[in-house]
Coordinates of C-alpha atoms and ligand atoms in Angstrom, one line a residue:
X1 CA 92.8 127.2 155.8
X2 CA 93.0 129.4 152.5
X3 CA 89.4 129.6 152.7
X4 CA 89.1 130.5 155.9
X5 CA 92.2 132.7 156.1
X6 CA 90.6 134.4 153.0
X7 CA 87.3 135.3 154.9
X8 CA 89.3 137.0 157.7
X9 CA 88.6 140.9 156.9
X10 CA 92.2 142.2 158.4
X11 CA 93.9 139.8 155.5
X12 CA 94.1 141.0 152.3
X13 CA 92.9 138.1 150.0
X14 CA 94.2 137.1 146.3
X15 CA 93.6 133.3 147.7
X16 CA 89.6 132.7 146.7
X17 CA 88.3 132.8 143.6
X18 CA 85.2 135.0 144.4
X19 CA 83.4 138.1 141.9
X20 CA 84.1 141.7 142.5
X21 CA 82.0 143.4 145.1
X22 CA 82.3 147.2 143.4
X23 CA 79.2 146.2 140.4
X24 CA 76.3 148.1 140.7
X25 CA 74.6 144.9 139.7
X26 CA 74.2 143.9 143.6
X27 CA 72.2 147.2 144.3
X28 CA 70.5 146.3 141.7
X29 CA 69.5 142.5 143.0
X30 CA 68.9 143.9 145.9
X31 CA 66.0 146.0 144.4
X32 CA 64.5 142.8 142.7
X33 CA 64.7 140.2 146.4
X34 CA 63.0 143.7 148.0
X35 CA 60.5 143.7 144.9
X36 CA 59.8 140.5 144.7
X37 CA 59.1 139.9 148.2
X38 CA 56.4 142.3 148.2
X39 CA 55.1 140.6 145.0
X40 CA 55.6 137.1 144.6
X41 CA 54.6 134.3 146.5
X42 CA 57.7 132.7 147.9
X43 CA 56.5 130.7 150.8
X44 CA 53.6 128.6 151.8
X45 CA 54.0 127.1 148.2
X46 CA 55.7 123.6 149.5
X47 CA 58.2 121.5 148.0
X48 CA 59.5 122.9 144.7
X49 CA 58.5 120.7 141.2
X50 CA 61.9 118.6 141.4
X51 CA 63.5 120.7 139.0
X52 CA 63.5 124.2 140.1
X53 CA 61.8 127.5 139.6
X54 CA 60.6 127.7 136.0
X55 CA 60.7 131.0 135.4
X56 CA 64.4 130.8 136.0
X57 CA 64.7 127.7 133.9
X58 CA 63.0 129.3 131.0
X59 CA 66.0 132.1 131.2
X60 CA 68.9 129.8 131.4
X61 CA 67.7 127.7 128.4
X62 CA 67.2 131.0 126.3
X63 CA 70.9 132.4 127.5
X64 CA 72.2 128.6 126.7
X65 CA 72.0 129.3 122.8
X66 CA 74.9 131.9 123.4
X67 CA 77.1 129.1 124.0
X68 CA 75.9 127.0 120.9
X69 CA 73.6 124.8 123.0
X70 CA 69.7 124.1 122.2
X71 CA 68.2 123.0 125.5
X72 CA 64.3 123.8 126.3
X73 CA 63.7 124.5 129.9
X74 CA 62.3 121.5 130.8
X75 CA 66.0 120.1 130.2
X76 CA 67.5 122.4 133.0
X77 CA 67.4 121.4 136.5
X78 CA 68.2 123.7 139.5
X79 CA 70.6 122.8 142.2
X80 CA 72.6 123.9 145.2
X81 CA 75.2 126.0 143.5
X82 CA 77.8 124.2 140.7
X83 CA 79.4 122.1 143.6
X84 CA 75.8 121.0 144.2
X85 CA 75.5 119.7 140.6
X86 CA 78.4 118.5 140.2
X87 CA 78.3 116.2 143.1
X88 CA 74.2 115.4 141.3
X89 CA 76.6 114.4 138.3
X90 CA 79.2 112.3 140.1
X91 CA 76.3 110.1 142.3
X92 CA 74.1 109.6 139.3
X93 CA 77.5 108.3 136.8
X94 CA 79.7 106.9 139.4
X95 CA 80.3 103.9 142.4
X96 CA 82.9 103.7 144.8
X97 CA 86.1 103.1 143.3
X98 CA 85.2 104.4 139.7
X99 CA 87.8 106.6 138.0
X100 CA 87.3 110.0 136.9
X101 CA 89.7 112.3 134.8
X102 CA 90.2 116.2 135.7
X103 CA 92.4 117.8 134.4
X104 CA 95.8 119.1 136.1
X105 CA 96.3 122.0 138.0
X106 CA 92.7 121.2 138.6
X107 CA 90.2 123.0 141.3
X108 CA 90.3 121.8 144.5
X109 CA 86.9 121.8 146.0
X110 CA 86.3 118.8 142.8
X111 CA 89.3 117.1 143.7
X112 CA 88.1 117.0 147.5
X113 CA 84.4 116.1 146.1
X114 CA 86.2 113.2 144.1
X115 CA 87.8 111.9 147.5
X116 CA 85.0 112.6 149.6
X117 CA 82.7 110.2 147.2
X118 CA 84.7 107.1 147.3
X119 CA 86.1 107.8 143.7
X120 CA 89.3 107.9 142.1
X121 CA 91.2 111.2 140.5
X122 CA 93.4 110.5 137.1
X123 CA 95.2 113.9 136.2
X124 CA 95.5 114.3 132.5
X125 CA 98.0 116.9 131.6
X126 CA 96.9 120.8 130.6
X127 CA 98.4 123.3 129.3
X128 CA 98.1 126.8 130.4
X129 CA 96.8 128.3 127.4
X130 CA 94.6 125.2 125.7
X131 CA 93.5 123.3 128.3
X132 CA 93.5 119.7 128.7
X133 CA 95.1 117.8 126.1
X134 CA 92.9 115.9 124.4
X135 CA 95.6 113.2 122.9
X136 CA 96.8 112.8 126.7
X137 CA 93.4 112.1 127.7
X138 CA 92.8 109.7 125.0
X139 CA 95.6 107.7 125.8
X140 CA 94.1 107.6 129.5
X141 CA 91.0 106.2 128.2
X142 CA 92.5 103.6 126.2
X143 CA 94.8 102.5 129.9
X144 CA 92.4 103.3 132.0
X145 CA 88.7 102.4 133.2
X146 CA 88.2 106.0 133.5
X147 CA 84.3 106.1 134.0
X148 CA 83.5 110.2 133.4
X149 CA 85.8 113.5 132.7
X150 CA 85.1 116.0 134.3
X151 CA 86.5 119.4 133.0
X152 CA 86.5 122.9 133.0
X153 CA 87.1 123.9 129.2
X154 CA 86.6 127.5 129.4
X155 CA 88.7 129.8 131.5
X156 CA 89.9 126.6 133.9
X157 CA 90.3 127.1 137.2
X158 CA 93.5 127.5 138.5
X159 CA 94.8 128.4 134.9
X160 CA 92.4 130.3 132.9
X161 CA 93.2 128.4 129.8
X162 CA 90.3 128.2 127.4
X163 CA 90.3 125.4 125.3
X164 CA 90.1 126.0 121.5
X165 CA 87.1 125.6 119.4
X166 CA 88.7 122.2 117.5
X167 CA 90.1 121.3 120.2
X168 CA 86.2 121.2 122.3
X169 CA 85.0 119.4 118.7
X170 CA 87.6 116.6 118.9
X171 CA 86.7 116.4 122.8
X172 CA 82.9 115.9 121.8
X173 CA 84.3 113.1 119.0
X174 CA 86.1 111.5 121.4
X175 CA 83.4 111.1 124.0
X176 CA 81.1 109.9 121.2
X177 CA 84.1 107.1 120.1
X178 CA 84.5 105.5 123.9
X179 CA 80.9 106.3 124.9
X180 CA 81.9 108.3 127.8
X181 CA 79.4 111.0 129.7
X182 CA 81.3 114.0 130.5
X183 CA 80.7 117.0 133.2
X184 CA 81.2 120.3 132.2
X185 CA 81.9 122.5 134.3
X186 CA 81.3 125.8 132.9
X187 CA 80.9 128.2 135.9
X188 CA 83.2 130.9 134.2
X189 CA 82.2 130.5 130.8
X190 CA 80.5 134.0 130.6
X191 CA 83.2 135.8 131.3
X192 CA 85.6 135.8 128.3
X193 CA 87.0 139.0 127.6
X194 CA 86.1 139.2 123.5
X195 CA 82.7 140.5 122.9
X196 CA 81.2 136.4 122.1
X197 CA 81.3 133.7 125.3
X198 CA 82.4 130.4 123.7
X199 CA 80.7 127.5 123.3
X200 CA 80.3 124.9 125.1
X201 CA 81.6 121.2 124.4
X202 CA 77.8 120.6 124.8
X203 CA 77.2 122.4 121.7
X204 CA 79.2 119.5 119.9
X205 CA 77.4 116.6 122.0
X206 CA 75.2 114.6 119.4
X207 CA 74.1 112.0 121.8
X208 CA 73.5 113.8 125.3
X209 CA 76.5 112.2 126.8
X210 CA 77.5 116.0 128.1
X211 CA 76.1 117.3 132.0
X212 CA 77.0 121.3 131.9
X213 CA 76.8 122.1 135.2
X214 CA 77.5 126.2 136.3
X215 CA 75.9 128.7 138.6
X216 CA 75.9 132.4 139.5
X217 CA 78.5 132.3 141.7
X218 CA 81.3 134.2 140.1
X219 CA 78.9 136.1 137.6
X220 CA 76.8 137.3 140.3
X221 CA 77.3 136.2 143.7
X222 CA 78.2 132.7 145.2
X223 CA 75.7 133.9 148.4
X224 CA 72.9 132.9 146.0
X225 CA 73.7 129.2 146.1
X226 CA 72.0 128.9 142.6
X227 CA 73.5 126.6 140.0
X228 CA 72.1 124.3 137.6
X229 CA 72.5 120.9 135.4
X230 CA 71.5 120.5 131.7
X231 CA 72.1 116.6 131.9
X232 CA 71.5 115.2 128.1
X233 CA 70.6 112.1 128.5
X234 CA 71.1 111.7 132.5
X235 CA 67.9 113.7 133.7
X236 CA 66.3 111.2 135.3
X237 CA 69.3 110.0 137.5
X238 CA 69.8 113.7 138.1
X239 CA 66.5 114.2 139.5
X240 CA 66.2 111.2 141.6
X241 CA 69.7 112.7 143.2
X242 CA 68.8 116.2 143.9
X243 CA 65.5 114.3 145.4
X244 CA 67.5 112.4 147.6
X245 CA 70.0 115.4 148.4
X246 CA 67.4 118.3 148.8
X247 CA 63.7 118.3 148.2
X248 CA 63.3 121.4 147.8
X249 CA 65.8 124.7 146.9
X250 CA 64.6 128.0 148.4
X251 CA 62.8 130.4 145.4
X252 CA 63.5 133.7 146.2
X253 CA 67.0 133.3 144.7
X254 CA 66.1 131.6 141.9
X255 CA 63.8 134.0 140.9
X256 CA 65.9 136.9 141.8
X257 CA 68.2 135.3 139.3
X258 CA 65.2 135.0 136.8
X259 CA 64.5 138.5 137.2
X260 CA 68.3 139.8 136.3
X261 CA 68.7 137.9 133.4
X262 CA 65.4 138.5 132.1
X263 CA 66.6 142.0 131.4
X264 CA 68.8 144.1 129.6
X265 CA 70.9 145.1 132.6
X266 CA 73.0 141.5 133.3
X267 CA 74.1 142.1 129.9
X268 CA 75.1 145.6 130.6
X269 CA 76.7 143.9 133.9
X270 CA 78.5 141.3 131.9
X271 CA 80.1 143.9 129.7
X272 CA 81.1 146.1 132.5
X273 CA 82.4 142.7 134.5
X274 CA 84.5 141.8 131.2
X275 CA 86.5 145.0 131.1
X276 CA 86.9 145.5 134.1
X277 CA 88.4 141.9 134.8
X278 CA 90.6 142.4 131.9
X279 CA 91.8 145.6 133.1
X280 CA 92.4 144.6 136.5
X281 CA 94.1 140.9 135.2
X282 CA 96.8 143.9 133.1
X283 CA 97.1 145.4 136.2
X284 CA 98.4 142.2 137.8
X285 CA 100.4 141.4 135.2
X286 CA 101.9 144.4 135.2
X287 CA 102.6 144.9 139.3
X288 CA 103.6 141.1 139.0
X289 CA 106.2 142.4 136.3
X290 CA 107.4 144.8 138.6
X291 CA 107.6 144.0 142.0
X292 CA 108.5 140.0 142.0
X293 CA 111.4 138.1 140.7
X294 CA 112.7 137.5 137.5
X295 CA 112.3 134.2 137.2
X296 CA 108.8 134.3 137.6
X297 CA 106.0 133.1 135.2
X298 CA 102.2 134.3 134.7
X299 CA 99.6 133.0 132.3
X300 CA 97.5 135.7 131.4
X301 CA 93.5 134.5 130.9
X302 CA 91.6 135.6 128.1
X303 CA 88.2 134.9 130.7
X304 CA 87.5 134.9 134.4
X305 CA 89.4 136.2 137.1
X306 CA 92.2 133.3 138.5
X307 CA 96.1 133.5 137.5
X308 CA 98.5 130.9 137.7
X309 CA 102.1 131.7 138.7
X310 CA 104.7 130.0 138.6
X311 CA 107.3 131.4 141.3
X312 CA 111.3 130.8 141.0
X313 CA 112.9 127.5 141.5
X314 CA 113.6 126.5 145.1
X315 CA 110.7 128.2 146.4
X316 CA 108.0 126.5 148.1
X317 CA 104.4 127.9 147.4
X318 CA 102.7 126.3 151.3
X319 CA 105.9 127.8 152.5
X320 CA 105.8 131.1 150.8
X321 CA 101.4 130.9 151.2
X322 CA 102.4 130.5 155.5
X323 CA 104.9 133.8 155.2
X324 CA 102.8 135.6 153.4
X325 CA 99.9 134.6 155.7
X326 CA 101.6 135.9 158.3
X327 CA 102.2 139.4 156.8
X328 CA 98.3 139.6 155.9
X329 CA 98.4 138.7 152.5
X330 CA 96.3 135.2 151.0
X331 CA 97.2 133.6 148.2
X332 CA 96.4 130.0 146.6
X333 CA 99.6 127.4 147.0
X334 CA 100.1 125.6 143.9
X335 CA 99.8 121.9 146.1
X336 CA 96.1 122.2 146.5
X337 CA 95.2 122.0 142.8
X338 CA 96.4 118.2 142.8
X339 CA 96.2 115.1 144.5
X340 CA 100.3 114.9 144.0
X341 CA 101.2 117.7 147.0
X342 CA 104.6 117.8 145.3
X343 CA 103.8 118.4 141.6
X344 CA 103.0 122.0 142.0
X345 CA 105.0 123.0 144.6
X346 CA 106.6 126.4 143.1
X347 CA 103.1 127.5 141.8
X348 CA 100.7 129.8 143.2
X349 CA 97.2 130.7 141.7
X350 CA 96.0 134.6 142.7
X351 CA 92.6 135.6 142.1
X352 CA 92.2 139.4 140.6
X353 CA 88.6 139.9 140.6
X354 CA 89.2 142.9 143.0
X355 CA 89.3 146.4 143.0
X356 CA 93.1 147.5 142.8
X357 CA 92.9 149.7 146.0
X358 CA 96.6 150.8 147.6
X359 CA 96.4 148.4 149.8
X360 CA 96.1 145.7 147.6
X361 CA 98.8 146.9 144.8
X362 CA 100.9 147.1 148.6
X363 CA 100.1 143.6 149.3
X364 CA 101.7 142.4 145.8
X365 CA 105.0 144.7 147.1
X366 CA 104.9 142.3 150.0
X367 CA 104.7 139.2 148.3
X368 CA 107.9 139.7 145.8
X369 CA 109.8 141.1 148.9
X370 CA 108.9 138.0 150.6
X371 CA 110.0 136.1 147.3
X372 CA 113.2 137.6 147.1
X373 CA 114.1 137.1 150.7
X374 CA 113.6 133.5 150.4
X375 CA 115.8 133.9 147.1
X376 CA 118.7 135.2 149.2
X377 CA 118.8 132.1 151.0
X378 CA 119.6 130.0 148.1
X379 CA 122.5 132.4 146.7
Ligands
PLP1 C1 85.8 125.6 138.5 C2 84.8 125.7 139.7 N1 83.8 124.9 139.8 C3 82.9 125.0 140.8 C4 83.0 125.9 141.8 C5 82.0 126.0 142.9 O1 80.9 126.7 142.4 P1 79.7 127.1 143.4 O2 80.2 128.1 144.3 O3 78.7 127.7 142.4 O4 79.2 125.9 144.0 C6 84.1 126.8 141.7 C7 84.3 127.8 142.8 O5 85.4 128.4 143.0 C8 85.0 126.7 140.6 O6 86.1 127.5 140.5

C-alpha cells in the first residue's frame, strides 16, 4: 500500500525511498541508451556469459577500490537489481527454516524476501547513529543457529546510521571467529555526505566470507534494474542461482551504466547528488523542527536520503500513515521495518531525496497539524 500509494501522482510522497528526479545525470543517460543503440550491438547476441556485461564489470571492480575492496572483474557478477542479488545470496547460503540476522528497524522488502524464502528473521538491536551492535549480535550468534547476517552498514535503511570504521573491523573479526558468510548490502554506500564513501566491511574480509551486493538504484535510477554481487568465496553457488533465476539480464542497461561510470561525469553527479541530499536532509530537519510537535525525534544521516522519526507517545504511525494518506501525503509507518508490528509503532521513516517545492514543504505543514490533532485527543 505505501508503495503503491507512493506511485499515485496526486499524492505527495516522503513514503519510498527513491533518487531525486531534478539531476542532469538522467539527460545525460539518456544521451548514452540513444548512443549506444545506434552503436553497439545489443541484440541478436543470445544469452549473456552468466555473469553479466563485462564492460560494466570491469567499472565496478575499478570503483570497488573506493570502498577499500580489491576485487577484479571476473569477481563481479550482474543481477536483477540489489533485491535480485540479495535473494542470489539468500538461495545459495540458506534452507528453509535457517536463521538470518538483520538488523532492527530493518528494510522491509529483505524482511518480506526473508519470509517469502522459507527463512527465519532474528532482529539484532541498532542504534540510530552506529548501526547494528556488534556485541548484541554476538551474543545472538553464540544462542542462536543464526546461518548469515545480513546488513546494511552504511547509511541503513530506515535509519541512515553508518556504522563506524572499528566497529565494521570487529564485524569482519567476528565473522572470521564463528565462520559466518555475511551479505552486505551496500546500495547507499556512495552517498555519504564527506568528500570519501566508506569502506566496506568487505574491505576487512580476509577469507571471502563477505557477498556485497548493491545496484544503481538510488545512485542513478531503480528503472535500470542493474545490481550486482561480489560473492568472495560463494561465486559459484551465485552463478548456478542467477542461472536458475534468469539466463540472461538485458545489456543495454548494463552498458548504459558502463558508459556513466566510465567517465568523469558520475563523479561530477555524485558530488552534486551529495550536497544536494545534505541540503535537502537540513531542510527537513529544519521544517520538521518547525511545524511538528515537541516531542518529536529525528536522526539526521550523514549519507543517503531516508529519516527516521520518532513521533510523540500515544501516537500510532499506520494510524497517523492512513490520516495522512487521506490528506495526500505518503509516509513510511514505523511497523513495516520489523517482523514485531508493535515494536515501532510511534516511528515513521520519510524519504528526502526530493526537490523541496511548496507543495512539498506544505505537505510537512500537514503532517504536524495532523500530529497535533491526534495530540489533543490525549490531553
Ligand atoms: C537497503 C535496501 N536494499 C535493497 C533495496 C532494493 O534495491 P533494488 O531496487 O536495487 O533492487 C532497497 C530499496 O529501497 C534498499 O533500501
Amino acid at each position: 500500500d505505501v508503495l503503491a500509494s507512493s506511485a499515485e501522482p496526486n499524492n505527495v510522497s516522503f513514503g519510498a525511498a527513491v533518487p531525486a528526479s531534478d539531476f542532469p545525470i538522467i539527460e545525460q543517460l539518456k544521451k548514452s541508451f540513444a548512443n549506444l543503440v545506434r552503436t553497439e550491438k545489443f541484440l541478436g547476441i543470445g544469452y549473456d556469459s552468466g555473469k553479466g556485461c563485462p564492460q560494466l564489470r570491469k567499472q565496478l571492480a575499478r570503483r570497488a577500490s573506493d570502498a577499500g575492496m580489491l576485487v577484479s572483474p571476473d569477481e563481479i557478477i550482474i543481477t536483477a537489481g540489489c533485491q535480485g542479488a540479495i535473494v542470489l545470496c539468500l538461495r545459495s547460503l540458506c534452507e528453509k527454516g535457517d536463521v538470518v540476522a538483520v538488523e532492527s528497524p530493518g528494510y522491509y522488502g529483505l524482511l518480506q524476501l526473508i519470509e517469502s524464502l522459507g527463512l527465519k528473521a532474528l532482529e539484532i538491536p541498532s542504534d540510530p547513529v552506529r548501526g547494528m551492535s556488534i556485541d548484541a549480535l554476538q551474543l545472538a550468534v553464540e544462542q542462536w543457529p543464526v546461518k548469515v547476517v545480513l546488513s546494511v552498514p552504511s547509511y541503513s535503511n530506515p535509519m541512515g546510521a553508518l556504522m563506524p570504521e572499528t566497529a565494521k573491523l570487529k564485524l569482519a573479526k567476528l565473522l572470521e571467529k564463528y565462520d559466518l558468510p555475511m551479505i552486505e548490502d551496500d546500495i547507499y554506500g556512495e552517498l555519504s555526505y564527506s568528500d570519501a564513501r566508506p569502506k566496506a566491511v568487505k574491505s576487512y574480509d580476509k577469507g571471502g566470507r563477505i557477498l556485497l551486493c548493491s545496484s544503481v538504484s538510488k545512485v542513478l535510477d531503480p528503472q535500470l534494474c542493474v545490481g550486482w554481487v561480489m560473492p568472495g568465496r560463494y561465486r559459484e553457488k551465485i552463478e548456478y542461482q542467477r542461472f536458475l533465476s534468469n539466463s540472461s539480464h538485458f545489456a543495454l542497461p548494463q552498458l548504459a551504466v558502463a558508459d556513466i561510470l566510465s567517465r568523469g561525469r558520475f563523479d561530477r553527479h555524485l558530488r552534486h547528488a551529495r550536497e544536494v541530499y545534505s541540503q535537502r536532509r537540513d531542510r527537513l530537519l529544519d521544517l520538521i523542527a518547525l511545524h511538528f510537535p515537541k516531542e518529536t525525534r529525528i536522526t539526521k544521516p550523514q549519507g543517503g536520503f531516508v529519516a527516521w522519526i520518532q513521533l510523540p507517545d500515544g501516537v500510532d504511525s499506520t494510524e497517523f500513515y492512513h490520516l495522512a494518506k487521506a490528506e495526500g501525503v505518503i509516509v513510511a509507518p514505523g511497523e513495516i521495518f520489523s517482523t514485531d508490528s508493535s515494536k515501532y509503532h510511534n516511528y515513521i521513516r520519510l524519504s528526502y531525496a526530493h526537490e523541496w517545492t511548496r507543495e512539498r514543504e506544505q505537505a510537512v505543514v500537514i503532517l504536524g497539524n495532523i500530529l497535533k490533532a491526534e495530540l489533543s485527543r490525549f490531553t
